[in-house]
Tab-separated table of C-alpha atoms (C1' of nucleotides) in Angstrom:
chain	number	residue	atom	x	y	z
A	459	UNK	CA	151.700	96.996	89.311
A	460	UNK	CA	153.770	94.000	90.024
A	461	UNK	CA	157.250	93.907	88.639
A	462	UNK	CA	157.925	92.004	85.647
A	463	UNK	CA	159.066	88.602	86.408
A	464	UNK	CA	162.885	87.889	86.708
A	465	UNK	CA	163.152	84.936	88.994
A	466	UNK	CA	161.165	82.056	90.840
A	467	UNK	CA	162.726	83.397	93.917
A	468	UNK	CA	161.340	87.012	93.352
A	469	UNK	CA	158.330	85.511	92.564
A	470	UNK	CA	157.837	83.375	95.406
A	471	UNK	CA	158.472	86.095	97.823
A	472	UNK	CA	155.932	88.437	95.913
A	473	UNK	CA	153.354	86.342	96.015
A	474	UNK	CA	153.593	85.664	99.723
A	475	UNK	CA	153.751	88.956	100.439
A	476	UNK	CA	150.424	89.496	98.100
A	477	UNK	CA	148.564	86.581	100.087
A	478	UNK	CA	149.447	87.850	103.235
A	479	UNK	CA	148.608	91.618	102.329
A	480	UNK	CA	145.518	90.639	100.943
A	481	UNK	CA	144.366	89.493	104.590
A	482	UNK	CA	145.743	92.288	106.167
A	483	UNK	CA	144.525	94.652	103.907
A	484	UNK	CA	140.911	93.402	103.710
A	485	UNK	CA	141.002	92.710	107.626
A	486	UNK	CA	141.873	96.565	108.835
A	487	UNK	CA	141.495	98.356	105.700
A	488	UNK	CA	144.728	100.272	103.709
A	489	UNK	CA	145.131	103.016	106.270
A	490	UNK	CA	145.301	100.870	109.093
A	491	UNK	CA	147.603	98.189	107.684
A	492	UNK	CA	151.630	98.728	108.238
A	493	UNK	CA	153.862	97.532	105.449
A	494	UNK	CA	155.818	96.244	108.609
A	495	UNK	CA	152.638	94.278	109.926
A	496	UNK	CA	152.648	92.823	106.470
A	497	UNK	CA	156.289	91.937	106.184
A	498	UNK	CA	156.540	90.685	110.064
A	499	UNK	CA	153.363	88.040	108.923
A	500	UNK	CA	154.935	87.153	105.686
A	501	UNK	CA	158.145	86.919	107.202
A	502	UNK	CA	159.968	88.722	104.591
A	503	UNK	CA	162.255	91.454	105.062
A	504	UNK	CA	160.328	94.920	105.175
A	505	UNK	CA	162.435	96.550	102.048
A	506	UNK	CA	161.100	93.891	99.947
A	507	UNK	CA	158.287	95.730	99.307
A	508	UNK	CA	159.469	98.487	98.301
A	509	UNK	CA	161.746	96.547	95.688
A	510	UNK	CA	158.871	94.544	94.148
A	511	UNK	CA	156.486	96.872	94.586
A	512	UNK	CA	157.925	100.515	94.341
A	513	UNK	CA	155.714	101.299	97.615
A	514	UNK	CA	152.489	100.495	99.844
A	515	UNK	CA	150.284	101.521	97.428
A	516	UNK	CA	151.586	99.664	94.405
A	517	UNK	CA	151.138	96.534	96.780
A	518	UNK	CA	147.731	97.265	97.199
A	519	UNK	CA	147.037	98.472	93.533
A	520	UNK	CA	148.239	94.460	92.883
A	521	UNK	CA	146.193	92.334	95.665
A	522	UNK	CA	143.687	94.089	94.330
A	523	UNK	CA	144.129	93.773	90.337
A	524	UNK	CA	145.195	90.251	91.109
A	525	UNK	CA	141.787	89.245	92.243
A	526	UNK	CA	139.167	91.774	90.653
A	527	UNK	CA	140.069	90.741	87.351
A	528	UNK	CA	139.244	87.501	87.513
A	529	UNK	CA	136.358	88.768	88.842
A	530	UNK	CA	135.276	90.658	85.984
A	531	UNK	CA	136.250	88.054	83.613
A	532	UNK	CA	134.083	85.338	84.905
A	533	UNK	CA	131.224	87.726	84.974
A	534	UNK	CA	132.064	88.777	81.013
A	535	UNK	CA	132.316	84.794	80.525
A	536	UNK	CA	128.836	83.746	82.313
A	537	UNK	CA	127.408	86.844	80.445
A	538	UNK	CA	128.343	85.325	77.171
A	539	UNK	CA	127.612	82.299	77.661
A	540	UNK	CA	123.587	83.183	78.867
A	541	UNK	CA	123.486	85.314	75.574
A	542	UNK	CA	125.087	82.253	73.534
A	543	UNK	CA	122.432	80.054	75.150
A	544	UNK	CA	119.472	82.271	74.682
A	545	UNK	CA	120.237	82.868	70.800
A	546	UNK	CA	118.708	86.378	69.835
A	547	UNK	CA	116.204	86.358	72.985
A	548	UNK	CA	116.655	88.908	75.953
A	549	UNK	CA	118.714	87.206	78.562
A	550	UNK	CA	116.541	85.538	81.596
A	551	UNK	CA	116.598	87.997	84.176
A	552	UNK	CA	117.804	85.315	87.103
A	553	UNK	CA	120.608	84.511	84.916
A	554	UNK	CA	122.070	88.130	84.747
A	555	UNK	CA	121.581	88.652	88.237
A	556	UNK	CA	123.462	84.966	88.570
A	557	UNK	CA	126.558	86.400	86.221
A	558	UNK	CA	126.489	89.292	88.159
A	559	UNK	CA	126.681	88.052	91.954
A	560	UNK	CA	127.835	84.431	91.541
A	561	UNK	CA	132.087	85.169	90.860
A	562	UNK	CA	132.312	87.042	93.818
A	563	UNK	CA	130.570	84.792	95.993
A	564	UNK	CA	132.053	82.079	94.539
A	565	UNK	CA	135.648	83.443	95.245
A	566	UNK	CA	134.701	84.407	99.004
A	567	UNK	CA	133.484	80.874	99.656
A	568	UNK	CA	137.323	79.031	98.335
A	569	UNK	CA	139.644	80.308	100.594
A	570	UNK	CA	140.778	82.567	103.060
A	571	UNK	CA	142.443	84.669	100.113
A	572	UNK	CA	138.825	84.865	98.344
A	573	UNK	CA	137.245	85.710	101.635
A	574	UNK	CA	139.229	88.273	102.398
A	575	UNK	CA	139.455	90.073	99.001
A	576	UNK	CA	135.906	90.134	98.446
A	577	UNK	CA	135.474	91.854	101.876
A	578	UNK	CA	138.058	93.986	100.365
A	579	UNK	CA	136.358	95.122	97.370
A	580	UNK	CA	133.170	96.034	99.217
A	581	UNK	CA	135.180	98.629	101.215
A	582	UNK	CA	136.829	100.002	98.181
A	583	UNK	CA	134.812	103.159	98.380
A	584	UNK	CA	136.403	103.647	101.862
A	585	UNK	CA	139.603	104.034	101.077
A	586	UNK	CA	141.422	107.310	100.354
A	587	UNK	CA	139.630	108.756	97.257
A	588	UNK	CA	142.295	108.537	94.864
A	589	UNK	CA	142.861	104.917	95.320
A	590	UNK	CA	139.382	104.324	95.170
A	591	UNK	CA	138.815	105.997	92.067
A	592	UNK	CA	141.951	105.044	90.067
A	593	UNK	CA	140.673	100.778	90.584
A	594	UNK	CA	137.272	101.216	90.118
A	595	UNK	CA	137.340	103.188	86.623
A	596	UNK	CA	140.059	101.121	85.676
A	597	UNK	CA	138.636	97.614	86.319
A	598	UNK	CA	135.047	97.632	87.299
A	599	UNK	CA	132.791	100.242	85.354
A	600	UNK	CA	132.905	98.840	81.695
A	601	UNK	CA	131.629	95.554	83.180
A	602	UNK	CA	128.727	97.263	84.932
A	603	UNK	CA	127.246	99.107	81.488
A	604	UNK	CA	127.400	95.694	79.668
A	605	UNK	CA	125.078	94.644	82.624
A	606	UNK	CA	122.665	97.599	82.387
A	607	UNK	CA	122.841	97.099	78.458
A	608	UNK	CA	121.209	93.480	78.977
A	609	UNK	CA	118.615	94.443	81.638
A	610	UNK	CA	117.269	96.438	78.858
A	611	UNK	CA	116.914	93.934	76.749
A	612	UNK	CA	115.363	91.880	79.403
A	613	UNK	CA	113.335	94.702	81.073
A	614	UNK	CA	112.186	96.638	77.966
A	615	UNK	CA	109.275	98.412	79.833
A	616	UNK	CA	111.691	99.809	82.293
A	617	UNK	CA	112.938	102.481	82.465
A	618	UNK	CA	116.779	103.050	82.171
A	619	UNK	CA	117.282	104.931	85.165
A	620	UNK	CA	114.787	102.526	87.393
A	621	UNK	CA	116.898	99.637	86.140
A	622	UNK	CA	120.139	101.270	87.262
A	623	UNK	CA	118.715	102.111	90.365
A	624	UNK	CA	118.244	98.829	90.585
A	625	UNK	CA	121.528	97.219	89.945
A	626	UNK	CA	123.047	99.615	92.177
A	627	UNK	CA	120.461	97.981	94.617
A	628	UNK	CA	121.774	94.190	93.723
A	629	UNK	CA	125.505	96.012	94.449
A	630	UNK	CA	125.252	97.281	97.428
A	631	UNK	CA	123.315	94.149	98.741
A	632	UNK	CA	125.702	91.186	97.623
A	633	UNK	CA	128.866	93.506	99.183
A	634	UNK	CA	127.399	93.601	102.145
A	635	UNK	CA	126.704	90.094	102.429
A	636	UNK	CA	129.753	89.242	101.427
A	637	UNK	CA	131.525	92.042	103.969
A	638	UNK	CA	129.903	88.875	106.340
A	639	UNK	CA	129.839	91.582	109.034
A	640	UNK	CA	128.388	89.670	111.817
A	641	UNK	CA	124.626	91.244	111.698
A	642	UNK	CA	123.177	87.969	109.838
A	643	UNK	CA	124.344	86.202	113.141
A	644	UNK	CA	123.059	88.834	115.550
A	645	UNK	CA	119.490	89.202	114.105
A	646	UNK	CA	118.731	85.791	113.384
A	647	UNK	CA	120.284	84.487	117.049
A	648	UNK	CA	122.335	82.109	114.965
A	649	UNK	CA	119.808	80.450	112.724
A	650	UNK	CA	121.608	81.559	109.599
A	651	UNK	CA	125.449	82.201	108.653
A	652	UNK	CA	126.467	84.649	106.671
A	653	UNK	CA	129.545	82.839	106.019
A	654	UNK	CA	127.025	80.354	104.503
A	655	UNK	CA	127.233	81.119	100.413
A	656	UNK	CA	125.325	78.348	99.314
A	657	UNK	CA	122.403	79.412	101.075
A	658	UNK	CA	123.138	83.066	100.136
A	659	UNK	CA	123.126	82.853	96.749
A	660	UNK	CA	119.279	81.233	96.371
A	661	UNK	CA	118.251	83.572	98.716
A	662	UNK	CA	119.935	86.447	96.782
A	663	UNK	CA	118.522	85.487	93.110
A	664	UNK	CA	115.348	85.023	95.312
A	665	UNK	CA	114.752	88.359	96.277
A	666	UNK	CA	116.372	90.053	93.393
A	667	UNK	CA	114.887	88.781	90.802
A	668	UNK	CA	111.273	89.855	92.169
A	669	UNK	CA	112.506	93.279	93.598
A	670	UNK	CA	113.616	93.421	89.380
A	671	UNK	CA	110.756	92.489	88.845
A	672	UNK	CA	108.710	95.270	90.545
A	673	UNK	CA	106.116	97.344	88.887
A	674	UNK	CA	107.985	101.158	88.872
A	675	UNK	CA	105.935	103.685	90.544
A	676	UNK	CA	108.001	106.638	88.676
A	677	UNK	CA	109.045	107.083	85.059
B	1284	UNK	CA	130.287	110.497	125.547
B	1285	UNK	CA	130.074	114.599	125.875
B	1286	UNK	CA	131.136	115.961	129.131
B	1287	UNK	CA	128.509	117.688	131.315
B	1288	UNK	CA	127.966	120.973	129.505
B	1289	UNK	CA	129.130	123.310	132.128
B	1290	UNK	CA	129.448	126.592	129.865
B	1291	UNK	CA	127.807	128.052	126.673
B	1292	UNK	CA	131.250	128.243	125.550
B	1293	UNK	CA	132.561	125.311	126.117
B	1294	UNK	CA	129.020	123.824	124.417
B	1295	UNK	CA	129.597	125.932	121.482
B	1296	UNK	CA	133.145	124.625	120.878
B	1297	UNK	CA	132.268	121.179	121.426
B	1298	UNK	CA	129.103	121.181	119.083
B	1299	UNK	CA	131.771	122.666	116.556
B	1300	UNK	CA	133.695	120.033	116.755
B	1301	UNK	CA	131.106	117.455	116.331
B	1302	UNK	CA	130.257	118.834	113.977
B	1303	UNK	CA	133.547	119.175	111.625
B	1304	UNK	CA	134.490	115.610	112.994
B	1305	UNK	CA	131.254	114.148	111.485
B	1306	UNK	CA	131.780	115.204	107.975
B	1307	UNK	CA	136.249	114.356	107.972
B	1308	UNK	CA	135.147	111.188	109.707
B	1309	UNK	CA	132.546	110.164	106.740
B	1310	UNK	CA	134.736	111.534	104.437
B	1311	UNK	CA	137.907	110.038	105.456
B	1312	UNK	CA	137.528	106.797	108.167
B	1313	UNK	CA	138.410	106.800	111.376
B	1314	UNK	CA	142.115	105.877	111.135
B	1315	UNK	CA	142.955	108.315	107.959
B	1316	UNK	CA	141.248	111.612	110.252
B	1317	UNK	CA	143.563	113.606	112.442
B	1318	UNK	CA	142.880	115.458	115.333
B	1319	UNK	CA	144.997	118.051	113.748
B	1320	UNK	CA	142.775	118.154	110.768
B	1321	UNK	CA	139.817	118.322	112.754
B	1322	UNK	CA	140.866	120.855	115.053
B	1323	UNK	CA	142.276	123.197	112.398
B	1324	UNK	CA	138.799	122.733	110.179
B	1325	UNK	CA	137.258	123.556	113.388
B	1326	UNK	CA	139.040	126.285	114.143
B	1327	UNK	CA	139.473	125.304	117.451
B	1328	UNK	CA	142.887	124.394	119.461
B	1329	UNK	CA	144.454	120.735	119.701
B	1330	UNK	CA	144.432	120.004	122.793
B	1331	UNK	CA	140.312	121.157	123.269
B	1332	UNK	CA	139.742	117.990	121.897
B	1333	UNK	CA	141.434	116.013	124.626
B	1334	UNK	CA	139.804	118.740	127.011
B	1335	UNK	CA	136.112	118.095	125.888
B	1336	UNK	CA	136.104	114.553	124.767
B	1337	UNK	CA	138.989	112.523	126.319
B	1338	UNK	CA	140.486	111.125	123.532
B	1339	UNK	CA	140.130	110.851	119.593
B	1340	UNK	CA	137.644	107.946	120.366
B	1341	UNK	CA	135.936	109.891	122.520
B	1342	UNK	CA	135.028	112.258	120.155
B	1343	UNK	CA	134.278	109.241	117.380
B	1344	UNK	CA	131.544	107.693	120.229
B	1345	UNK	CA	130.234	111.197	120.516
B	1346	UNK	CA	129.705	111.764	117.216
B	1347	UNK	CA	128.098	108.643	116.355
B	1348	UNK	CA	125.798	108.696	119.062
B	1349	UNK	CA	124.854	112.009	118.649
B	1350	UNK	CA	123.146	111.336	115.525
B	1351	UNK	CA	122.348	107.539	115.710
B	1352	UNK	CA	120.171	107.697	118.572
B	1353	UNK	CA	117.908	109.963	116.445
B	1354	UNK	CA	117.648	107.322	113.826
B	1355	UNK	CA	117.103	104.099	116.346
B	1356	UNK	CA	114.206	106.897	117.897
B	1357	UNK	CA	112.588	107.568	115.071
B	1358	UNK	CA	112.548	103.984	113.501
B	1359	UNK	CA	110.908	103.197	117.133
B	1360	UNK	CA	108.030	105.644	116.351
B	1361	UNK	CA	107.084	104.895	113.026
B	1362	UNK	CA	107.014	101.268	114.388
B	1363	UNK	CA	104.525	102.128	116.792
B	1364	UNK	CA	102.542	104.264	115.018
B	1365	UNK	CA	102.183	101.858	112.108
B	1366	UNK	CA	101.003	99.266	115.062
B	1367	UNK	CA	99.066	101.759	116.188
B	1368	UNK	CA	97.277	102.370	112.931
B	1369	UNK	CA	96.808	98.410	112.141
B	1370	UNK	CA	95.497	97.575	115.298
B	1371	UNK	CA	95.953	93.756	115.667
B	1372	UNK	CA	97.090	93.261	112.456
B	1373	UNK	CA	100.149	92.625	111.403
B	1374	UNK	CA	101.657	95.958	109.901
B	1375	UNK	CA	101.751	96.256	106.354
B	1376	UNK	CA	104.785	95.328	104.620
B	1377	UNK	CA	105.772	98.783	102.978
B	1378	UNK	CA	104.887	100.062	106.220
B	1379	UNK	CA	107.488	97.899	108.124
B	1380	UNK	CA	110.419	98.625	105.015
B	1381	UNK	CA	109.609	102.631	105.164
B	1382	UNK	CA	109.993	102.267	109.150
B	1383	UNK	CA	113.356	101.132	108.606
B	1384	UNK	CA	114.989	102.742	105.513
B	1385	UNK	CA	113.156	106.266	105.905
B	1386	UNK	CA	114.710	107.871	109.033
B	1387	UNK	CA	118.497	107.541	107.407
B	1388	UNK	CA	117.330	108.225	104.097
B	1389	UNK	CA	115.648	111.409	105.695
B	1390	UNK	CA	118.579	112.130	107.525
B	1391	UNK	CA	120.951	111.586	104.815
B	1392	UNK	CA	118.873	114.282	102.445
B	1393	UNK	CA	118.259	116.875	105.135
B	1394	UNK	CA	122.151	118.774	105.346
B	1395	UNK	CA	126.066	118.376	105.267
B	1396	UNK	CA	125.714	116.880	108.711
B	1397	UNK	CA	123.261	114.406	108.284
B	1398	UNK	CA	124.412	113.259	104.955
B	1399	UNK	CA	128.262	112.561	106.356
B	1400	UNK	CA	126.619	110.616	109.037
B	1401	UNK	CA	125.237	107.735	107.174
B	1402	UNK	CA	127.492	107.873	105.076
B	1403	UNK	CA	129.833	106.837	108.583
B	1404	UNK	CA	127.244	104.588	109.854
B	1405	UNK	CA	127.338	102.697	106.554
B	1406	UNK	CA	131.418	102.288	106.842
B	1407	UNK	CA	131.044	101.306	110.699
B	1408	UNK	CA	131.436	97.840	110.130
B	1409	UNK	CA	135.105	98.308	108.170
B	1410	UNK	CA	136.071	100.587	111.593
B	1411	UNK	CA	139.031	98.945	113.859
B	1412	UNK	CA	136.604	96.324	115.192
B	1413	UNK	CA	136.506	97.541	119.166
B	1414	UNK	CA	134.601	100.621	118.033
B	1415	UNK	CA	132.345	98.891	115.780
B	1416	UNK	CA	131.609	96.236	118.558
B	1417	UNK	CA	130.685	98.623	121.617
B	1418	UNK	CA	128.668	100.611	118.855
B	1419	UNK	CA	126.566	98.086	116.857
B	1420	UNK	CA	125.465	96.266	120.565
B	1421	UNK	CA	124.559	98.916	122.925
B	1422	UNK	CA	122.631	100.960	119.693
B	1423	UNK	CA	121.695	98.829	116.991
B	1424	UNK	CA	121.048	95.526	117.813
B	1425	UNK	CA	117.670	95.562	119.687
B	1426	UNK	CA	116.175	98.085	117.324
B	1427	UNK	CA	116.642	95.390	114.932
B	1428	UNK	CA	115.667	92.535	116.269
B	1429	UNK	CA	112.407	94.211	116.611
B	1430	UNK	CA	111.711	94.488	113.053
B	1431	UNK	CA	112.384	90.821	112.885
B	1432	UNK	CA	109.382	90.171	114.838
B	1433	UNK	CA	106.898	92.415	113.333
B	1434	UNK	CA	107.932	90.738	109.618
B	1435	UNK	CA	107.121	87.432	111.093
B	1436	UNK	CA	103.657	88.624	111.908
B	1437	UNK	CA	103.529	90.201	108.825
B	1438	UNK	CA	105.032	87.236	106.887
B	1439	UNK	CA	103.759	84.109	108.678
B	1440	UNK	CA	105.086	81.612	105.100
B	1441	UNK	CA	108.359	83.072	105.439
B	1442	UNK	CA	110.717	80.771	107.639
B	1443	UNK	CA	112.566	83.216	110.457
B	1444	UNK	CA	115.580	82.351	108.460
B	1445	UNK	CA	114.685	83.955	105.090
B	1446	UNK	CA	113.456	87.126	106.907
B	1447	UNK	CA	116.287	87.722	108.641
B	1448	UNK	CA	118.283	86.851	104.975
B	1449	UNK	CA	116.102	89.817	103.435
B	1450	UNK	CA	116.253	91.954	106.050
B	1451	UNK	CA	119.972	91.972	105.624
B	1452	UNK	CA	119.935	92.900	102.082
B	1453	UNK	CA	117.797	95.889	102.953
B	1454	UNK	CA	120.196	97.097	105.083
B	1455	UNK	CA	123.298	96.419	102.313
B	1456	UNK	CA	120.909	98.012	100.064
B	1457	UNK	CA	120.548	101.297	101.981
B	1458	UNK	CA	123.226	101.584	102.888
B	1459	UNK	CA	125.103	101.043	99.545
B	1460	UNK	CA	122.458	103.870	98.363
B	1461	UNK	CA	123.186	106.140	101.480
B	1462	UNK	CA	126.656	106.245	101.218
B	1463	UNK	CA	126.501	107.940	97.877
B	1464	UNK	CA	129.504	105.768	95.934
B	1465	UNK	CA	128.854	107.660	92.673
B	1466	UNK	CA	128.521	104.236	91.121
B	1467	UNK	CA	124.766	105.083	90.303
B	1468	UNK	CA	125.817	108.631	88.374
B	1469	UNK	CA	127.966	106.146	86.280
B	1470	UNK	CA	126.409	103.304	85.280
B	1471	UNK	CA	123.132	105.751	84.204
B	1472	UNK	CA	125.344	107.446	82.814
B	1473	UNK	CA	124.494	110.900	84.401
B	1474	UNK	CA	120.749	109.579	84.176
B	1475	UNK	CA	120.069	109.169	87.638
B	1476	UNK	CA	121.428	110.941	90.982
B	1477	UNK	CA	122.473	109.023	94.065
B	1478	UNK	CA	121.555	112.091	96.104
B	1479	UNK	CA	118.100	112.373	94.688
B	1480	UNK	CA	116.715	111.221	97.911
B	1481	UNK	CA	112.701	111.451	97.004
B	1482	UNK	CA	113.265	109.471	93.670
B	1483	UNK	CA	115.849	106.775	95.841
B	1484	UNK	CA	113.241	105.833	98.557
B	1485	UNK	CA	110.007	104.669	96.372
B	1486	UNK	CA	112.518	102.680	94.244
B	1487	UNK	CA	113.581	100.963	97.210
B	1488	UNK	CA	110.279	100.695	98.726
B	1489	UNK	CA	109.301	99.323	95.229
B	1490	UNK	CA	111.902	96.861	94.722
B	1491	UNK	CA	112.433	95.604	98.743
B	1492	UNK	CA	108.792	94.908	98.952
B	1493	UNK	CA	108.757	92.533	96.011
B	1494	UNK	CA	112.063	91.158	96.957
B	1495	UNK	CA	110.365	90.371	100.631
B	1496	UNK	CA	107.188	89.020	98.718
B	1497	UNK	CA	109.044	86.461	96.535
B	1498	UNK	CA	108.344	82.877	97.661
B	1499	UNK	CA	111.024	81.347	99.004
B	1500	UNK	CA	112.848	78.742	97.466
B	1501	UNK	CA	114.473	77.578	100.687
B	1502	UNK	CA	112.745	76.411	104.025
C	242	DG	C1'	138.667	126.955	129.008
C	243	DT	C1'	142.284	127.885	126.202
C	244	DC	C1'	146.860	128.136	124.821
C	245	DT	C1'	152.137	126.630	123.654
C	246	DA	C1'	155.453	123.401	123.888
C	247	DT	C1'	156.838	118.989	124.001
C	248	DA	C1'	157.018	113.985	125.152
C	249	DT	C1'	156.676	109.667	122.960
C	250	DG	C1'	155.867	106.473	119.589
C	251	DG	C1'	155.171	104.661	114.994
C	252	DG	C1'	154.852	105.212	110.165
C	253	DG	C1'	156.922	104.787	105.051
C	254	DA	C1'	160.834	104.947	102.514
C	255	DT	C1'	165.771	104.607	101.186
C	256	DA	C1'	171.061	104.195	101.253
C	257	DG	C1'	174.298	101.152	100.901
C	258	DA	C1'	176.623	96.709	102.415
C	259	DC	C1'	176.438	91.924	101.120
D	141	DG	C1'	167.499	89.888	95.796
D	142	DT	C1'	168.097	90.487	100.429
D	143	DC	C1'	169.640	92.586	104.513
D	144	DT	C1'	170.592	96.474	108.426
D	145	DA	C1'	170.486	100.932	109.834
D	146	DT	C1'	168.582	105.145	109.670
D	147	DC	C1'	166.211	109.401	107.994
D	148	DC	C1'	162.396	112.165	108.456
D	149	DC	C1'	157.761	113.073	109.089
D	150	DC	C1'	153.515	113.002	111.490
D	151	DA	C1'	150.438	111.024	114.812
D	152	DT	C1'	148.155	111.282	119.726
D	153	DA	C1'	148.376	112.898	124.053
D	154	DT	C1'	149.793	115.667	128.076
D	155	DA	C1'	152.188	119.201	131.165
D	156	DG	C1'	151.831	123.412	132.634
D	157	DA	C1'	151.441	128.591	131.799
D	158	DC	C1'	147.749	131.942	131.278
DNA sequence: GTCTATATGGGGATAGAC
DNA sequence: GTCTATCCCCATATAGAC
């Protein structure tokens, strides 16, 4: 957690040191990352992190709570407005699978920040367990049942446990785009970018809406 | 790379090894393992690991070779054979998608070992970035590039661009599944299994081969 | 091939002056 | 709030005896 607030002068300081451990984080993962890499870059004396933020972890725990929850809110937002437009009707499917991938992508195409965060959140599950486990119950799994709660609605002749599969399927496919690891590149000899969200994102709802879609071949 | 075998008893200690630094690498990363750790799991000495494999990379190229080649082999043959059994037509979709996704998914089901080792080939890309280089060229890259070409055959509306989009999100997707996040357990809310490897490959089969038929909404 | 002992370096965190 | 200096631990790797 980020210490409460006492001066524009702490603040300033903490906040550069957030943006630059963001990066660094996201870049080499939290093992891998020194708190002295990430004072040298910030240029900020290496004790300062321990004064704002008790120690390494904490610093993490707040890149990353910094971020995800505005995440999470846009997602709650886009979800309430789709019901709001669609009155007492199931929610379109493309527009849940919109709520669901669009704030992410939409933070990793603004900046280098967004970029670099987003990358960071796919490798959550890579980092030391309790970490992991701590951000992820915390911020993202209340969000994900409101999701599967809709699908119902929307897919009432699947299913619950197809349509989670599912979603889990939409997860692990928009973190690994936006992980931009280089393969998009590689395979296509350069025709397509993975940096390249606005053609992502069509090309996501594309194929996820009709693998949704999908006649189940099991209960 | 393994040294020349020159012993049974130097083989034995080194296959131990492999095998107790496949499952703390998956587990753990690359940077977070220790040589300590693996040699006391192992129940081997230290400095056998410098003996038998150089250095701690050494031992991470050996590992992920060891098993990877057996994946990139067996994709290969159920390439061919699906050729094979088409003759000159192009290979049937679900044909193509099991080619791919089965041989890690098999893998992944079949013991401690083999279930680790996806698990690490699915984190590769968020290793230091020399390791994931030298790895991803000499062993992946060709493999993949041949499934490329057989979809085009297979999917002569589809620009080479959206292919190599989808083909991307089949690997996020499999790998998301593979690595076993727990995410799935949660959002089903016990429901479903992440490790239930028969019911996880007909609901990707299912839902890929849709998402690959959708038209495309981009050229 | 296998061991012990150790060289060498880098990491996170803190004490205490300013 | 910010700095310097330093503590203490743990990592990889190797030298050299057996």
């Amino acid at each position: 957690m980020v210490k409460k607030i006492q001066s524009p002068t702490q603040n300033k300081t903490a906040t550069r040191l957030l943006n630059v451990a963001e990066v660094l984080f996201s870049e080499h993962g939290y093992a891998v990352t020194t708190v002295r890499d990430i004072a040298a870059k910030a240029k900020v004396n290496q004790a300062l992190i321990n004064y704002h933020f008790q120690n390494k972890r904490g610093l993490f725990n707040a890149v990353f709570e910094r971020r995800a929850t505005i995440i999470l809110q846009e997602r709650i937002d886009l979800l309430n407005a789709a019901r709001e437009k669609s009155k007492k009707k199931p929610i379109p499917l493309r527009d849940l699978i919109f709520a669901f991938v669009y704030p992410p992508l939409r933070m990793a195409s603004e900046d280098k920040g967004g970029r670099s965060f987003v990358k960071l959140q796919a490798r959550l599950h890579n980092e030391p367990k309790d970490i992991e486990h701590e951000l992820r119950v915390k911020l993202y799994d209340n969000v994900s049942l409101k999701f599967v709660e809709e699908l119902k609605r929307t897919l009432p002749k699947l299913s619950q446990t197809t349509i989670c599969w599912r979603l889990i399927f939409v997860m692990g496919l928009y973190l690994y785009v936006a992980s931009n690891t280089g393969r998009l590149e590689v395979i296509s000899k350069g025709r397509a970018s993975g940096a390249d969200l606005t053609r992502a994102l069509p090309e996501i709802l594309d194929f996820c809406e009709q693998g949704f879609l999908a006649p189940a071949t099991q209960p």
